[in-house]
mmCIF file of C-alpha atoms and ligand atoms in Angstrom:
data_model
loop_
_atom_site.group_PDB
_atom_site.id
_atom_site.type_symbol
_atom_site.label_atom_id
_atom_site.label_comp_id
_atom_site.label_asym_id
_atom_site.label_seq_id
_atom_site.Cartn_x
_atom_site.Cartn_y
_atom_site.Cartn_z
ATOM 1 C CA UNK A 2 110.604 -15.101 -26.590
ATOM 2 C CA UNK A 3 112.064 -18.086 -27.602
ATOM 3 C CA UNK A 4 110.304 -21.076 -28.547
ATOM 4 C CA UNK A 5 110.608 -24.386 -26.243
ATOM 5 C CA UNK A 6 113.074 -26.836 -27.541
ATOM 6 C CA UNK A 7 111.086 -29.577 -29.770
ATOM 7 C CA UNK A 8 113.761 -32.519 -28.530
ATOM 8 C CA UNK A 9 112.172 -33.880 -25.402
ATOM 9 C CA UNK A 10 115.283 -35.317 -23.515
ATOM 10 C CA UNK A 11 113.283 -37.975 -21.296
ATOM 11 C CA UNK A 12 109.734 -39.028 -21.156
ATOM 12 C CA UNK A 13 108.106 -39.630 -17.443
ATOM 13 C CA UNK A 14 105.666 -42.451 -17.216
ATOM 14 C CA UNK A 15 102.901 -39.571 -16.168
ATOM 15 C CA UNK A 16 103.473 -37.993 -19.463
ATOM 16 C CA UNK A 17 103.678 -41.553 -21.197
ATOM 17 C CA UNK A 18 100.008 -42.544 -20.293
ATOM 18 C CA UNK A 19 98.844 -39.356 -20.894
ATOM 19 C CA UNK A 20 100.053 -39.876 -25.099
ATOM 20 C CA UNK A 21 98.612 -43.494 -24.491
ATOM 21 C CA UNK A 22 95.182 -42.316 -23.297
ATOM 22 C CA UNK A 23 94.931 -39.828 -25.877
ATOM 23 C CA UNK A 24 94.372 -43.345 -28.553
ATOM 24 C CA UNK A 25 91.342 -44.348 -26.401
ATOM 25 C CA UNK A 26 88.260 -41.884 -27.389
ATOM 26 C CA UNK A 27 86.271 -40.364 -24.589
ATOM 27 C CA UNK A 28 89.163 -41.368 -21.901
ATOM 28 C CA UNK A 29 88.909 -38.907 -19.033
ATOM 29 C CA UNK A 30 92.303 -39.109 -17.583
ATOM 30 C CA UNK A 31 91.347 -41.515 -15.285
ATOM 31 C CA UNK A 32 94.460 -43.747 -15.909
ATOM 32 C CA UNK A 33 96.760 -41.067 -15.011
ATOM 33 C CA UNK A 34 95.176 -40.462 -11.834
ATOM 34 C CA UNK A 35 95.246 -44.536 -11.275
ATOM 35 C CA UNK A 36 98.873 -44.614 -12.275
ATOM 36 C CA UNK A 37 99.842 -41.957 -9.947
ATOM 37 C CA UNK A 38 98.558 -43.541 -7.076
ATOM 38 C CA UNK A 39 100.951 -46.510 -8.215
ATOM 39 C CA UNK A 40 103.985 -44.948 -8.840
ATOM 40 C CA UNK A 41 103.840 -42.447 -5.559
ATOM 41 C CA UNK A 42 103.055 -45.978 -3.454
ATOM 42 C CA UNK A 43 105.998 -47.791 -5.008
ATOM 43 C CA UNK A 44 108.657 -44.701 -4.633
ATOM 44 C CA UNK A 45 107.364 -44.844 -1.258
ATOM 45 C CA UNK A 46 107.910 -48.820 -1.124
ATOM 46 C CA UNK A 47 111.159 -48.519 -2.690
ATOM 47 C CA UNK A 48 112.571 -46.296 -0.635
ATOM 48 C CA UNK A 49 111.950 -48.210 2.673
ATOM 49 C CA UNK A 50 113.236 -51.086 0.663
ATOM 50 C CA UNK A 51 116.460 -49.177 0.005
ATOM 51 C CA UNK A 52 117.097 -48.590 3.504
ATOM 52 C CA UNK A 53 115.839 -51.723 5.209
ATOM 53 C CA UNK A 54 119.007 -52.420 7.044
ATOM 54 C CA UNK A 55 118.987 -48.942 8.541
ATOM 55 C CA UNK A 56 115.589 -48.659 10.041
ATOM 56 C CA UNK A 57 113.666 -51.592 12.293
ATOM 57 C CA UNK A 58 111.785 -52.834 8.774
ATOM 58 C CA UNK A 59 113.512 -55.955 8.431
ATOM 59 C CA UNK A 60 111.803 -59.053 9.978
ATOM 60 C CA UNK A 61 108.620 -60.532 10.862
ATOM 61 C CA UNK A 62 105.337 -58.517 11.682
ATOM 62 C CA UNK A 63 104.428 -61.253 14.184
ATOM 63 C CA UNK A 64 100.937 -61.937 11.881
ATOM 64 C CA UNK A 65 99.918 -64.860 9.690
ATOM 65 C CA UNK A 66 98.217 -63.706 6.235
ATOM 66 C CA UNK A 67 95.387 -64.857 4.642
ATOM 67 C CA UNK A 68 97.609 -67.318 2.581
ATOM 68 C CA UNK A 69 98.635 -68.596 6.011
ATOM 69 C CA UNK A 70 102.099 -67.237 5.355
ATOM 70 C CA UNK A 71 103.975 -65.293 7.914
ATOM 71 C CA UNK A 72 103.588 -61.546 7.239
ATOM 72 C CA UNK A 73 107.025 -59.653 6.736
ATOM 73 C CA UNK A 74 106.882 -55.494 8.273
ATOM 74 C CA UNK A 75 107.686 -54.910 4.666
ATOM 75 C CA UNK A 76 104.583 -56.752 3.263
ATOM 76 C CA UNK A 77 102.630 -54.796 6.060
ATOM 77 C CA UNK A 78 104.072 -51.399 5.068
ATOM 78 C CA UNK A 79 103.897 -51.870 1.151
ATOM 79 C CA UNK A 80 100.151 -53.227 1.571
ATOM 80 C CA UNK A 81 99.133 -50.088 3.948
ATOM 81 C CA UNK A 82 100.987 -47.593 1.172
ATOM 82 C CA UNK A 83 99.798 -49.055 -1.885
ATOM 83 C CA UNK A 84 95.912 -48.932 -0.126
ATOM 84 C CA UNK A 85 96.088 -45.259 0.825
ATOM 85 C CA UNK A 86 97.596 -43.605 -2.544
ATOM 86 C CA UNK A 87 94.888 -45.871 -4.527
ATOM 87 C CA UNK A 88 92.244 -45.580 -2.252
ATOM 88 C CA UNK A 89 92.479 -41.454 -2.558
ATOM 89 C CA UNK A 90 91.679 -41.770 -6.806
ATOM 90 C CA UNK A 91 88.112 -41.277 -7.332
ATOM 91 C CA UNK A 92 88.066 -43.480 -10.276
ATOM 92 C CA UNK A 93 88.854 -46.357 -7.316
ATOM 93 C CA UNK A 94 86.065 -48.690 -6.293
ATOM 94 C CA UNK A 95 87.388 -51.525 -5.102
ATOM 95 C CA UNK A 96 91.177 -52.710 -3.836
ATOM 96 C CA UNK A 97 92.329 -56.565 -3.668
ATOM 97 C CA UNK A 98 95.150 -57.242 -2.232
ATOM 98 C CA UNK A 99 97.086 -60.477 -1.523
ATOM 99 C CA UNK A 100 97.490 -59.441 2.385
ATOM 100 C CA UNK A 101 93.624 -59.110 2.902
ATOM 101 C CA UNK A 102 91.317 -61.358 3.068
ATOM 102 C CA UNK A 103 88.440 -59.527 1.328
ATOM 103 C CA UNK A 104 88.445 -56.628 -1.442
ATOM 104 C CA UNK A 105 88.119 -53.439 0.234
ATOM 105 C CA UNK A 106 85.209 -50.963 -0.974
ATOM 106 C CA UNK A 107 86.688 -47.338 -1.491
ATOM 107 C CA UNK A 108 84.492 -44.556 -2.552
ATOM 108 C CA UNK A 109 81.282 -45.967 -1.641
ATOM 109 C CA UNK A 110 78.221 -44.382 -3.870
ATOM 110 C CA UNK A 111 80.571 -42.901 -6.184
ATOM 111 C CA UNK A 112 79.246 -43.146 -9.832
ATOM 112 C CA UNK A 113 82.752 -42.386 -10.721
ATOM 113 C CA UNK A 114 84.587 -45.369 -9.504
ATOM 114 C CA UNK A 115 84.921 -47.475 -12.356
ATOM 115 C CA UNK A 116 87.988 -49.248 -11.674
ATOM 116 C CA UNK A 117 89.091 -52.415 -9.507
ATOM 117 C CA UNK A 118 92.815 -52.715 -8.671
ATOM 118 C CA UNK A 119 94.302 -56.008 -7.577
ATOM 119 C CA UNK A 120 97.955 -56.358 -6.270
ATOM 120 C CA UNK A 121 100.634 -57.983 -4.663
ATOM 121 C CA UNK A 122 102.276 -54.965 -2.481
ATOM 122 C CA UNK A 123 105.525 -56.736 -1.977
ATOM 123 C CA UNK A 124 106.334 -60.039 -4.139
ATOM 124 C CA UNK A 125 109.263 -62.398 -3.069
ATOM 125 C CA UNK A 126 108.949 -61.749 0.736
ATOM 126 C CA UNK A 127 111.245 -64.296 1.695
ATOM 127 C CA UNK A 128 114.227 -62.471 -0.232
ATOM 128 C CA UNK A 129 113.826 -59.301 1.698
ATOM 129 C CA UNK A 130 115.909 -59.934 4.668
ATOM 130 C CA UNK A 131 118.777 -61.013 2.280
ATOM 131 C CA UNK A 132 119.140 -58.068 -0.286
ATOM 132 C CA UNK A 133 117.655 -59.812 -3.054
ATOM 133 C CA UNK A 134 115.259 -58.569 -5.542
ATOM 134 C CA UNK A 135 111.519 -58.214 -4.590
ATOM 135 C CA UNK A 136 108.720 -56.387 -6.363
ATOM 136 C CA UNK A 137 105.100 -55.384 -6.770
ATOM 137 C CA UNK A 138 102.579 -56.355 -9.061
ATOM 138 C CA UNK A 139 99.108 -55.038 -10.113
ATOM 139 C CA UNK A 140 95.916 -55.727 -12.660
ATOM 140 C CA UNK A 141 93.490 -53.535 -13.218
ATOM 141 C CA UNK A 142 89.809 -54.146 -13.950
ATOM 142 C CA UNK A 143 87.238 -52.241 -15.210
ATOM 143 C CA UNK A 144 83.607 -52.575 -13.079
ATOM 144 C CA UNK A 145 81.721 -54.812 -15.473
ATOM 145 C CA UNK A 146 78.280 -52.810 -16.522
ATOM 146 C CA UNK A 147 75.638 -53.380 -14.387
ATOM 147 C CA UNK A 148 77.168 -54.165 -11.101
ATOM 148 C CA UNK A 149 76.824 -52.554 -8.071
ATOM 149 C CA UNK A 150 79.561 -51.283 -6.154
ATOM 150 C CA UNK A 151 79.024 -53.391 -3.199
ATOM 151 C CA UNK A 152 79.289 -56.754 -5.376
ATOM 152 C CA UNK A 153 83.090 -56.995 -5.244
ATOM 153 C CA UNK A 154 83.399 -60.460 -6.468
ATOM 154 C CA UNK A 155 81.791 -59.385 -9.627
ATOM 155 C CA UNK A 156 84.514 -56.788 -9.912
ATOM 156 C CA UNK A 157 87.060 -59.081 -9.387
ATOM 157 C CA UNK A 158 86.402 -62.264 -10.423
ATOM 158 C CA UNK A 159 87.092 -61.661 -13.983
ATOM 159 C CA UNK A 160 89.220 -63.473 -16.466
ATOM 160 C CA UNK A 161 92.627 -62.021 -17.461
ATOM 161 C CA UNK A 162 91.582 -61.081 -21.074
ATOM 162 C CA UNK A 163 89.535 -58.501 -18.993
ATOM 163 C CA UNK A 164 92.335 -56.849 -17.576
ATOM 164 C CA UNK A 165 92.293 -53.042 -18.845
ATOM 165 C CA UNK A 166 96.213 -52.801 -17.814
ATOM 166 C CA UNK A 167 98.486 -54.169 -15.673
ATOM 167 C CA UNK A 168 102.300 -53.956 -14.601
ATOM 168 C CA UNK A 169 104.998 -54.217 -11.853
ATOM 169 C CA UNK A 170 107.799 -52.343 -10.183
ATOM 170 C CA UNK A 171 110.906 -54.689 -9.467
ATOM 171 C CA UNK A 172 113.252 -53.274 -6.661
ATOM 172 C CA UNK A 173 116.272 -54.363 -7.599
ATOM 173 C CA UNK A 174 119.921 -53.311 -8.519
ATOM 174 C CA UNK A 175 117.647 -50.480 -9.995
ATOM 175 C CA UNK A 176 114.103 -49.938 -9.724
ATOM 176 C CA UNK A 177 112.028 -50.361 -12.373
ATOM 177 C CA UNK A 178 108.485 -49.951 -13.521
ATOM 178 C CA UNK A 179 106.988 -52.406 -16.133
ATOM 179 C CA UNK A 180 103.242 -51.616 -17.420
ATOM 180 C CA UNK A 181 101.051 -52.069 -20.357
ATOM 181 C CA UNK A 182 97.441 -50.767 -21.070
ATOM 182 C CA UNK A 183 97.182 -53.160 -24.564
ATOM 183 C CA UNK A 184 99.454 -51.333 -26.590
ATOM 184 C CA UNK A 185 102.924 -53.089 -25.699
ATOM 185 C CA UNK A 186 104.916 -53.145 -22.914
ATOM 186 C CA UNK A 187 107.114 -49.971 -21.824
ATOM 187 C CA UNK A 188 109.568 -49.918 -19.103
ATOM 188 C CA UNK A 189 110.371 -46.818 -16.709
ATOM 189 C CA UNK A 190 113.837 -46.894 -14.482
ATOM 190 C CA UNK A 191 113.321 -44.533 -11.245
ATOM 191 C CA UNK A 192 115.928 -42.037 -11.858
ATOM 192 C CA UNK A 193 116.592 -41.359 -7.706
ATOM 193 C CA UNK A 194 118.173 -38.281 -8.566
ATOM 194 C CA UNK A 195 114.623 -36.770 -9.872
ATOM 195 C CA UNK A 196 112.541 -38.812 -8.270
ATOM 196 C CA UNK A 197 110.467 -39.942 -11.476
ATOM 197 C CA UNK A 198 110.049 -42.874 -13.641
ATOM 198 C CA UNK A 199 111.591 -42.078 -16.988
ATOM 199 C CA UNK A 200 111.158 -44.267 -20.064
ATOM 200 C CA UNK A 201 113.839 -46.662 -20.709
ATOM 201 C CA UNK A 202 112.411 -49.683 -22.151
ATOM 202 C CA UNK A 203 110.033 -48.750 -25.001
ATOM 203 C CA UNK A 204 108.299 -51.264 -26.572
ATOM 204 C CA UNK A 205 109.660 -54.402 -24.787
ATOM 205 C CA UNK A 206 109.729 -57.382 -27.057
ATOM 206 C CA UNK A 207 110.521 -60.718 -25.318
ATOM 207 C CA UNK A 208 112.732 -62.973 -27.751
ATOM 208 C CA UNK A 209 111.397 -65.641 -29.443
ATOM 209 C CA UNK A 210 113.973 -68.294 -27.390
ATOM 210 C CA UNK A 211 116.306 -67.313 -24.824
ATOM 211 C CA UNK A 212 118.790 -68.816 -22.778
ATOM 212 C CA UNK A 213 117.399 -69.635 -19.293
ATOM 213 C CA UNK A 214 114.895 -72.046 -18.022
ATOM 214 C CA UNK A 215 113.703 -70.693 -14.197
ATOM 215 C CA UNK A 216 112.322 -73.131 -11.676
ATOM 216 C CA UNK A 217 112.583 -74.210 -8.113
ATOM 217 C CA UNK A 218 114.359 -77.649 -8.845
ATOM 218 C CA UNK A 219 114.556 -78.880 -5.629
ATOM 219 C CA UNK A 220 110.536 -79.641 -6.117
ATOM 220 C CA UNK A 221 111.068 -81.627 -8.984
ATOM 221 C CA UNK A 222 110.121 -85.039 -7.666
ATOM 222 C CA UNK A 223 106.829 -83.877 -6.644
ATOM 223 C CA UNK A 224 106.256 -82.076 -10.139
ATOM 224 C CA UNK A 225 103.922 -84.088 -12.283
ATOM 225 C CA UNK A 226 106.492 -86.543 -14.283
ATOM 226 C CA UNK A 227 106.071 -84.565 -17.983
ATOM 227 C CA UNK A 228 107.506 -81.431 -16.307
ATOM 228 C CA UNK A 229 110.621 -82.899 -15.345
ATOM 229 C CA UNK A 230 111.015 -84.662 -18.695
ATOM 230 C CA UNK A 231 110.665 -81.061 -20.268
ATOM 231 C CA UNK A 232 113.240 -79.866 -18.176
ATOM 232 C CA UNK A 233 115.344 -82.718 -19.457
ATOM 233 C CA UNK A 234 114.724 -81.458 -23.085
ATOM 234 C CA UNK A 235 115.733 -78.141 -22.435
ATOM 235 C CA UNK A 236 119.165 -79.548 -20.891
ATOM 236 C CA UNK A 237 119.928 -81.819 -23.663
ATOM 237 C CA UNK A 238 119.941 -79.298 -26.542
ATOM 238 C CA UNK A 239 116.721 -80.385 -28.770
ATOM 239 C CA UNK A 240 115.447 -76.810 -28.957
ATOM 240 C CA UNK A 241 118.858 -75.629 -30.748
ATOM 241 C CA UNK A 242 121.028 -75.120 -27.358
ATOM 242 C CA UNK A 243 121.518 -76.436 -23.816
ATOM 243 C CA UNK A 244 119.772 -74.070 -21.457
ATOM 244 C CA UNK A 245 121.485 -72.622 -18.214
ATOM 245 C CA UNK A 246 119.361 -72.250 -14.828
ATOM 246 C CA UNK A 247 118.335 -69.004 -12.841
ATOM 247 C CA UNK A 248 116.374 -68.931 -10.492
ATOM 248 C CA UNK A 249 115.831 -66.193 -7.582
ATOM 249 C CA UNK A 250 112.348 -66.887 -6.175
ATOM 250 C CA UNK A 251 110.969 -63.749 -6.357
ATOM 251 C CA UNK A 252 108.553 -64.435 -9.370
ATOM 252 C CA UNK A 253 108.620 -60.539 -10.787
ATOM 253 C CA UNK A 254 112.519 -60.752 -10.666
ATOM 254 C CA UNK A 255 112.431 -64.087 -12.573
ATOM 255 C CA UNK A 256 109.670 -63.057 -14.958
ATOM 256 C CA UNK A 257 111.727 -59.378 -15.778
ATOM 257 C CA UNK A 258 114.620 -61.468 -16.632
ATOM 258 C CA UNK A 259 112.703 -63.686 -18.871
ATOM 259 C CA UNK A 260 111.023 -60.649 -20.678
ATOM 260 C CA UNK A 261 114.767 -59.105 -21.408
ATOM 261 C CA UNK A 262 116.249 -61.992 -21.991
ATOM 262 C CA UNK A 263 113.776 -64.859 -23.058
ATOM 263 C CA UNK A 264 113.429 -68.276 -21.706
ATOM 264 C CA UNK A 265 111.136 -70.032 -19.657
ATOM 265 C CA UNK A 266 109.806 -69.657 -15.951
ATOM 266 C CA UNK A 267 108.054 -72.300 -14.710
ATOM 267 C CA UNK A 268 105.891 -72.404 -11.251
ATOM 268 C CA UNK A 269 104.484 -76.168 -11.599
ATOM 269 C CA UNK A 270 101.997 -78.116 -9.361
ATOM 270 C CA UNK A 271 103.822 -79.690 -6.470
ATOM 271 C CA UNK A 272 103.326 -81.940 -3.775
ATOM 272 C CA UNK A 273 102.770 -79.532 -1.038
ATOM 273 C CA UNK A 274 100.977 -77.027 -3.609
ATOM 274 C CA UNK A 275 99.037 -79.113 -6.097
ATOM 275 C CA UNK A 276 97.290 -76.115 -7.848
ATOM 276 C CA UNK A 277 100.687 -74.471 -8.308
ATOM 277 C CA UNK A 278 101.625 -71.569 -5.679
ATOM 278 C CA UNK A 279 101.463 -68.507 -7.392
ATOM 279 C CA UNK A 280 98.175 -66.415 -6.826
ATOM 280 C CA UNK A 281 95.616 -65.971 -10.130
ATOM 281 C CA UNK A 282 94.579 -62.694 -9.743
ATOM 282 C CA UNK A 283 97.710 -60.676 -8.549
ATOM 283 C CA UNK A 284 100.496 -62.670 -9.787
ATOM 284 C CA UNK A 285 100.038 -64.601 -12.452
ATOM 285 C CA UNK A 286 97.138 -62.509 -14.438
ATOM 286 C CA UNK A 287 99.391 -59.123 -14.703
ATOM 287 C CA UNK A 288 102.467 -61.248 -15.728
ATOM 288 C CA UNK A 289 100.430 -63.318 -18.333
ATOM 289 C CA UNK A 290 99.069 -59.907 -19.625
ATOM 290 C CA UNK A 291 102.521 -58.318 -19.959
ATOM 291 C CA UNK A 292 104.012 -61.465 -21.490
ATOM 292 C CA UNK A 293 101.657 -61.675 -24.072
ATOM 293 C CA UNK A 294 101.828 -58.339 -24.856
ATOM 294 C CA UNK A 295 105.706 -58.376 -25.582
ATOM 295 C CA UNK A 296 105.200 -61.190 -27.919
ATOM 296 C CA UNK A 297 105.434 -64.692 -25.155
ATOM 297 C CA UNK A 298 103.037 -66.852 -23.583
ATOM 298 C CA UNK A 299 101.481 -67.721 -20.520
ATOM 299 C CA UNK A 300 99.882 -70.796 -19.755
ATOM 300 C CA UNK A 301 98.566 -72.991 -16.693
ATOM 301 C CA UNK A 302 99.891 -76.440 -17.645
ATOM 302 C CA UNK A 303 96.843 -77.093 -19.891
ATOM 303 C CA UNK A 304 95.393 -73.499 -21.328
ATOM 304 C CA UNK A 305 96.023 -69.964 -22.029
ATOM 305 C CA UNK A 306 96.035 -68.295 -17.969
ATOM 306 C CA UNK A 307 93.944 -65.320 -19.130
ATOM 307 C CA UNK A 308 91.354 -66.912 -20.010
ATOM 308 C CA UNK A 309 90.612 -68.911 -16.531
ATOM 309 C CA UNK A 310 87.634 -68.023 -15.019
ATOM 310 C CA UNK A 311 88.478 -67.069 -11.529
ATOM 311 C CA UNK A 312 86.494 -68.565 -8.780
ATOM 312 C CA UNK A 313 88.009 -67.106 -5.643
ATOM 313 C CA UNK A 314 90.140 -63.957 -4.773
ATOM 314 C CA UNK A 315 93.014 -65.792 -3.679
ATOM 315 C CA UNK A 316 92.919 -68.792 -5.760
ATOM 316 C CA UNK A 317 96.566 -70.120 -7.072
ATOM 317 C CA UNK A 318 97.403 -71.447 -10.800
ATOM 318 C CA UNK A 319 100.528 -73.549 -11.817
ATOM 319 C CA UNK A 320 102.562 -71.056 -14.304
ATOM 320 C CA UNK A 321 104.336 -71.479 -17.234
ATOM 321 C CA UNK A 322 105.453 -68.359 -19.051
ATOM 322 C CA UNK A 323 107.783 -66.666 -21.372
ATOM 323 C CA UNK A 324 109.353 -66.972 -24.940
ATOM 324 C CA UNK A 325 107.312 -68.597 -27.980
ATOM 325 C CA UNK A 326 109.700 -71.466 -28.770
ATOM 326 C CA UNK A 327 109.989 -72.656 -25.173
ATOM 327 C CA UNK A 328 106.179 -72.327 -24.830
ATOM 328 C CA UNK A 329 105.108 -73.994 -28.001
ATOM 329 C CA UNK A 330 107.383 -76.924 -26.845
ATOM 330 C CA UNK A 331 106.001 -77.064 -23.881
ATOM 331 C CA UNK A 332 102.664 -77.218 -25.558
ATOM 332 C CA UNK A 333 103.374 -79.902 -28.061
ATOM 333 C CA UNK A 334 105.482 -82.112 -25.118
ATOM 334 C CA UNK A 335 103.503 -81.712 -21.909
ATOM 335 C CA UNK A 336 99.920 -80.455 -22.981
ATOM 336 C CA UNK A 337 99.295 -82.541 -25.901
ATOM 337 C CA UNK A 338 100.747 -85.596 -24.362
ATOM 338 C CA UNK A 339 98.521 -85.422 -21.240
ATOM 339 C CA UNK A 340 95.602 -84.768 -23.548
ATOM 340 C CA UNK A 341 96.315 -88.159 -25.462
ATOM 341 C CA UNK A 342 97.273 -89.892 -22.191
HETATM 342 P P1 AHM B 403 105.045 -64.579 -2.024
HETATM 343 O O1 AHM B 403 104.392 -63.699 -2.678
HETATM 344 O O2 AHM B 403 104.631 -64.876 -0.253
HETATM 345 O O3 AHM B 403 106.254 -63.819 -2.008
HETATM 346 O O4 AHM B 403 105.384 -65.701 -2.526
HETATM 347 C C1 AHM B 403 105.280 -65.709 -4.295
HETATM 348 C C2 AHM B 403 106.881 -66.226 -4.282
HETATM 349 C C3 AHM B 403 106.958 -65.654 -6.105
HETATM 350 O O5 AHM B 403 107.696 -64.565 -5.830
HETATM 351 C C4 AHM B 403 108.438 -66.613 -6.167
HETATM 352 O O6 AHM B 403 107.932 -66.983 -7.748
HETATM 353 C C5 AHM B 403 108.019 -67.903 -5.177
HETATM 354 O O7 AHM B 403 107.191 -67.572 -4.431
HETATM 355 C C6 AHM B 403 108.759 -68.528 -4.661
HETATM 356 O O8 AHM B 403 108.289 -70.221 -4.139
HETATM 357 P P2 AHM B 403 109.461 -70.934 -4.168
HETATM 358 O O9 AHM B 403 110.047 -70.294 -2.537
HETATM 359 O O10 AHM B 403 108.544 -71.977 -3.334
HETATM 360 O O11 AHM B 403 110.211 -71.214 -4.923
HETATM 361 MG MG1 MG B 404 103.580 -62.765 -4.017
#
């Protein structure tokens, strides 16, 4: 009998997580089970996204979600699919979603239910109907010791530095899943013919400096003034070159570009969203975790995003995330100036 070839032509995300788990003594394979829930659900979501114009899935669902926003049909579908597949995993105790007011307790009474998964099922909803990239973000937290299963707030209201894994999927020109278990950041492109996420971007590192800043400049007059002055610095060339701008309006896609090319993405406080628009637990935290794992930084305008102690599930935060050079300049120019003022 011939030996199997030693040359492995590709690595699926499932094989990758199994390898990662070997580095954690006592790991029981819970992560690969969790991740398979995410890969299965996001494959179904991407399938719907790709056919959106052909089926009756575009447009509003008719309901208003907990954020006061009109739900799109694809928001609702994505949420249901994630709840279904993650809810099947024995290791999942709590699920919390942007689309649900309260966390959901799953596997009531199971001693194996040790993880909470917090997610935004479909980020960038305003882009759905116009064929522009949208995404899914997720954050995985361990049940704090001594906490009962039904004390869902205690599971979920943990600072981002307690995340054991985080990631996102971008439904863009291709579908890519990017995740980290705290050992670097790895990207897997969905091969549509195989129906499998294949490692395409191992050990992703954010460039120390990039060519772009990314912000909704239409709100600039309502940002705290130092944010506008910081944008002027980027445009002026004082950081070595004059920046160009890119803004998609889907945080996941804007961050994915920032991860690959470098630069800075900002969602500052505005008149209509004085605390910022993005949600801490399932938008800013997973992005901040990945940014730091890739050598970048994420702050809320004053402090490290991952050190914010959350007080409510859907709380918002300003977000400034990106390369070291741009973030160091932001800290010097905006944060320290605010402290002195
Ligand atoms: P959503 O979760 O309802 O889609 O809202 C979040 C999105 C982010 O993806 C994006 O960065 C931001 O809203 C864009 O907001 P704006 O249109 O104000 O620039
Ligand atoms: Mg969102």
